[in-house]
Amino acid sequence: MIVLRSPDEIKKLRASNRIVASVMGEIKKAIHPGTTTLELDEMAEKLVLDMGGTPAFKGYNGFKHTLCTSVNEQVVHGIPNKRKLQEGDILSIDIGVKLDGYFGDHAVTVPVGKVSEDAQRLLRFCEEALWKGIERAKAGNRLFDVSNAIQVHAEAAGFSVVKVYVGHGIGTSLHEEPQVPNFGEPGTGPELKPGMVMALEPMLNVGVADVKVLGDAWTVVTADGKLSAHFEHSLVISENGPEILSLAA
Ligand code: MG
């Protein structure tokens, strides 16, 4: 069942997502060649706690960190570690926060120093694909109108869309119904209604869409070892179109 959130609940979702956006802003400033993802994770945890939130990924199915940090061919769910980031890497940062019983979720992929033109193009199209999906997240549209807009934008540029991981509803749980695939047939799926809250999160690969999970049981990588990017916003469907909750104020 897809829950429709009340105005009071949406206020709480704004508040948890405000932390997510604010912490992401600080973490982005700290990403340089030589920084480790573990340092970024420790910084993020402190910032979340200072703002009164709880890291939502920490403890989720045994995950031990505040951030998922996925470098280069890693798609999502990378584990922060002591490897120094290098000029030319691309780094996906994903953060979830719980505040007052309500969740926020947001991800970006950023260049570390100067990156290749191919990498820049991947990041640009992945972020644009997210925005194409957001534009379709309007009351009266169907869910897979959103999915299709993401897919069309990505595939027209020659990228492949990861299919086995999807966006999701978000509210009093980190992951709720509906699942929001990054591909689908327009005009199909549940009708979008005011009060629906969801996290859209396209994952785009330069090469094949196939992915595999590493031996750490978390890190998802592309099957062919080519680059992958990931962007995510949490939003609520309102009478006046989508309100993006995880944008910095
Ligand atoms: Mg998510």
PDB file of C-alpha atoms in Angstrom, residues 116-227:
ATOM      1  CA  SER A 116      37.744  12.540 -17.690  1.00  0.00           C
ATOM      2  CA  GLU A 117      35.251  13.981 -20.157  1.00  0.00           C
ATOM      3  CA  ASP A 118      33.529  10.599 -20.237  1.00  0.00           C
ATOM      4  CA  ALA A 119      33.086  10.710 -16.478  1.00  0.00           C
ATOM      5  CA  GLN A 120      31.789  14.293 -16.600  1.00  0.00           C
ATOM      6  CA  ARG A 121      29.271  13.305 -19.239  1.00  0.00           C
ATOM      7  CA  LEU A 122      28.065  10.332 -17.152  1.00  0.00           C
ATOM      8  CA  LEU A 123      27.556  12.549 -14.090  1.00  0.00           C
ATOM      9  CA  ARG A 124      25.731  15.190 -16.113  1.00  0.00           C
ATOM     10  CA  PHE A 125      23.325  12.738 -17.735  1.00  0.00           C
ATOM     11  CA  CYS A 126      22.641  10.859 -14.506  1.00  0.00           C
ATOM     12  CA  GLU A 127      21.718  14.071 -12.702  1.00  0.00           C
ATOM     13  CA  GLU A 128      19.662  15.248 -15.675  1.00  0.00           C
ATOM     14  CA  ALA A 129      17.856  11.883 -15.762  1.00  0.00           C
ATOM     15  CA  LEU A 130      16.894  12.363 -12.122  1.00  0.00           C
ATOM     16  CA  TRP A 131      15.467  15.798 -12.973  1.00  0.00           C
ATOM     17  CA  LYS A 132      13.560  14.381 -15.954  1.00  0.00           C
ATOM     18  CA  GLY A 133      11.949  11.933 -13.531  1.00  0.00           C
ATOM     19  CA  ILE A 134      11.199  14.675 -11.000  1.00  0.00           C
ATOM     20  CA  GLU A 135       9.461  16.730 -13.730  1.00  0.00           C
ATOM     21  CA  ARG A 136       7.046  13.844 -14.292  1.00  0.00           C
ATOM     22  CA  ALA A 137       6.334  13.325 -10.574  1.00  0.00           C
ATOM     23  CA  LYS A 138       2.994  15.118 -10.688  1.00  0.00           C
ATOM     24  CA  ALA A 139      -0.429  14.236  -9.348  1.00  0.00           C
ATOM     25  CA  GLY A 140      -2.460  12.497 -12.063  1.00  0.00           C
ATOM     26  CA  ASN A 141       0.567  11.037 -13.819  1.00  0.00           C
ATOM     27  CA  ARG A 142       1.391   7.343 -13.488  1.00  0.00           C
ATOM     28  CA  LEU A 143       4.399   6.110 -11.558  1.00  0.00           C
ATOM     29  CA  PHE A 144       6.103   4.622 -14.575  1.00  0.00           C
ATOM     30  CA  ASP A 145       5.867   7.946 -16.412  1.00  0.00           C
ATOM     31  CA  VAL A 146       8.597   8.949 -13.954  1.00  0.00           C
ATOM     32  CA  SER A 147      10.535   5.741 -14.561  1.00  0.00           C
ATOM     33  CA  ASN A 148      10.268   6.090 -18.318  1.00  0.00           C
ATOM     34  CA  ALA A 149      11.479   9.711 -18.342  1.00  0.00           C
ATOM     35  CA  ILE A 150      14.626   8.618 -16.498  1.00  0.00           C
ATOM     36  CA  GLN A 151      15.198   5.675 -18.826  1.00  0.00           C
ATOM     37  CA  VAL A 152      14.649   7.608 -22.042  1.00  0.00           C
ATOM     38  CA  HIS A 153      17.067  10.369 -21.065  1.00  0.00           C
ATOM     39  CA  ALA A 154      19.755   7.903 -20.011  1.00  0.00           C
ATOM     40  CA  GLU A 155      19.473   5.539 -22.943  1.00  0.00           C
ATOM     41  CA  ALA A 156      19.282   8.293 -25.566  1.00  0.00           C
ATOM     42  CA  ALA A 157      22.735   9.330 -24.358  1.00  0.00           C
ATOM     43  CA  GLY A 158      24.034   5.768 -24.672  1.00  0.00           C
ATOM     44  CA  PHE A 159      24.058   4.904 -20.968  1.00  0.00           C
ATOM     45  CA  SER A 160      22.451   1.835 -19.450  1.00  0.00           C
ATOM     46  CA  VAL A 161      20.082   1.919 -16.516  1.00  0.00           C
ATOM     47  CA  VAL A 162      20.649  -0.407 -13.574  1.00  0.00           C
ATOM     48  CA  LYS A 163      17.487  -2.472 -13.204  1.00  0.00           C
ATOM     49  CA  VAL A 164      17.991  -4.589 -10.086  1.00  0.00           C
ATOM     50  CA  TYR A 165      18.136  -1.592  -7.720  1.00  0.00           C
ATOM     51  CA  VAL A 166      15.331   0.952  -7.700  1.00  0.00           C
ATOM     52  CA  GLY A 167      13.981   4.055  -6.004  1.00  0.00           C
ATOM     53  CA  HIS A 168      11.355   3.730  -3.303  1.00  0.00           C
ATOM     54  CA  GLY A 169       8.668   5.275  -1.204  1.00  0.00           C
ATOM     55  CA  ILE A 170      10.007   6.848   2.001  1.00  0.00           C
ATOM     56  CA  GLY A 171       8.314   7.984   5.194  1.00  0.00           C
ATOM     57  CA  THR A 172       8.266   6.229   8.552  1.00  0.00           C
ATOM     58  CA  SER A 173      10.547   3.601   7.008  1.00  0.00           C
ATOM     59  CA  LEU A 174      13.599   4.179   4.842  1.00  0.00           C
ATOM     60  CA  HIS A 175      12.152   1.951   2.117  1.00  0.00           C
ATOM     61  CA  GLU A 176       8.406   1.769   1.570  1.00  0.00           C
ATOM     62  CA  GLU A 177       6.057   1.084  -1.296  1.00  0.00           C
ATOM     63  CA  PRO A 178       6.113   1.824  -4.126  1.00  0.00           C
ATOM     64  CA  GLN A 179       9.286   0.588  -5.726  1.00  0.00           C
ATOM     65  CA  VAL A 180      10.341   3.185  -8.302  1.00  0.00           C
ATOM     66  CA  PRO A 181      12.254   1.532 -11.143  1.00  0.00           C
ATOM     67  CA  ASN A 182      14.420   3.641 -13.433  1.00  0.00           C
ATOM     68  CA  PHE A 183      12.748   2.088 -16.463  1.00  0.00           C
ATOM     69  CA  GLY A 184       9.162   1.386 -17.445  1.00  0.00           C
ATOM     70  CA  GLU A 185       6.227   1.905 -19.764  1.00  0.00           C
ATOM     71  CA  PRO A 186       4.709   5.397 -19.727  1.00  0.00           C
ATOM     72  CA  GLY A 187       1.027   5.545 -18.806  1.00  0.00           C
ATOM     73  CA  THR A 188       1.302   2.533 -16.492  1.00  0.00           C
ATOM     74  CA  GLY A 189       1.751   1.976 -12.771  1.00  0.00           C
ATOM     75  CA  PRO A 190      -0.113   3.488  -9.822  1.00  0.00           C
ATOM     76  CA  GLU A 191      -1.595   6.965 -10.218  1.00  0.00           C
ATOM     77  CA  LEU A 192       0.456   9.614  -8.425  1.00  0.00           C
ATOM     78  CA  LYS A 193      -1.462  11.447  -5.701  1.00  0.00           C
ATOM     79  CA  PRO A 194      -0.742  14.409  -3.420  1.00  0.00           C
ATOM     80  CA  GLY A 195       0.912  13.196  -0.233  1.00  0.00           C
ATOM     81  CA  MET A 196       2.934  10.400  -1.850  1.00  0.00           C
ATOM     82  CA  VAL A 197       6.573  10.628  -0.821  1.00  0.00           C
ATOM     83  CA  MET A 198       9.312   8.879  -2.727  1.00  0.00           C
ATOM     84  CA  ALA A 199      13.026   8.795  -3.379  1.00  0.00           C
ATOM     85  CA  LEU A 200      13.977   8.749  -7.067  1.00  0.00           C
ATOM     86  CA  GLU A 201      17.475   7.400  -7.631  1.00  0.00           C
ATOM     87  CA  PRO A 202      18.743   6.640 -11.132  1.00  0.00           C
ATOM     88  CA  MET A 203      21.904   4.531 -11.346  1.00  0.00           C
ATOM     89  CA  LEU A 204      23.521   4.834 -14.781  1.00  0.00           C
ATOM     90  CA  ASN A 205      26.359   2.757 -16.209  1.00  0.00           C
ATOM     91  CA  VAL A 206      28.739   3.605 -19.042  1.00  0.00           C
ATOM     92  CA  GLY A 207      28.786  -0.049 -20.115  1.00  0.00           C
ATOM     93  CA  VAL A 208      26.386  -2.918 -19.481  1.00  0.00           C
ATOM     94  CA  ALA A 209      23.452  -2.647 -17.076  1.00  0.00           C
ATOM     95  CA  ASP A 210      24.488  -5.812 -15.234  1.00  0.00           C
ATOM     96  CA  VAL A 211      25.900  -5.509 -11.748  1.00  0.00           C
ATOM     97  CA  LYS A 212      27.286  -7.852  -9.114  1.00  0.00           C
ATOM     98  CA  VAL A 213      27.798  -7.709  -5.356  1.00  0.00           C
ATOM     99  CA  LEU A 214      31.326  -7.991  -3.968  1.00  0.00           C
ATOM    100  CA  GLY A 215      32.394 -10.463  -1.280  1.00  0.00           C
ATOM    101  CA  ASP A 216      31.750  -7.860   1.455  1.00  0.00           C
ATOM    102  CA  ALA A 217      28.050  -8.550   0.720  1.00  0.00           C
ATOM    103  CA  TRP A 218      27.361  -4.803   0.266  1.00  0.00           C
ATOM    104  CA  THR A 219      29.335  -3.149  -2.509  1.00  0.00           C
ATOM    105  CA  VAL A 220      27.525  -3.279  -5.847  1.00  0.00           C
ATOM    106  CA  VAL A 221      29.829  -2.947  -8.877  1.00  0.00           C
ATOM    107  CA  THR A 222      29.272  -2.931 -12.619  1.00  0.00           C
ATOM    108  CA  ALA A 223      29.711  -6.387 -14.174  1.00  0.00           C
ATOM    109  CA  ASP A 224      32.142  -5.004 -16.780  1.00  0.00           C
ATOM    110  CA  GLY A 225      34.111  -2.753 -14.414  1.00  0.00           C
ATOM    111  CA  LYS A 226      33.094   0.446 -16.246  1.00  0.00           C
ATOM    112  CA  LEU A 227      32.015   3.644 -14.470  1.00  0.00           C
TER     113      LEU A 227
END
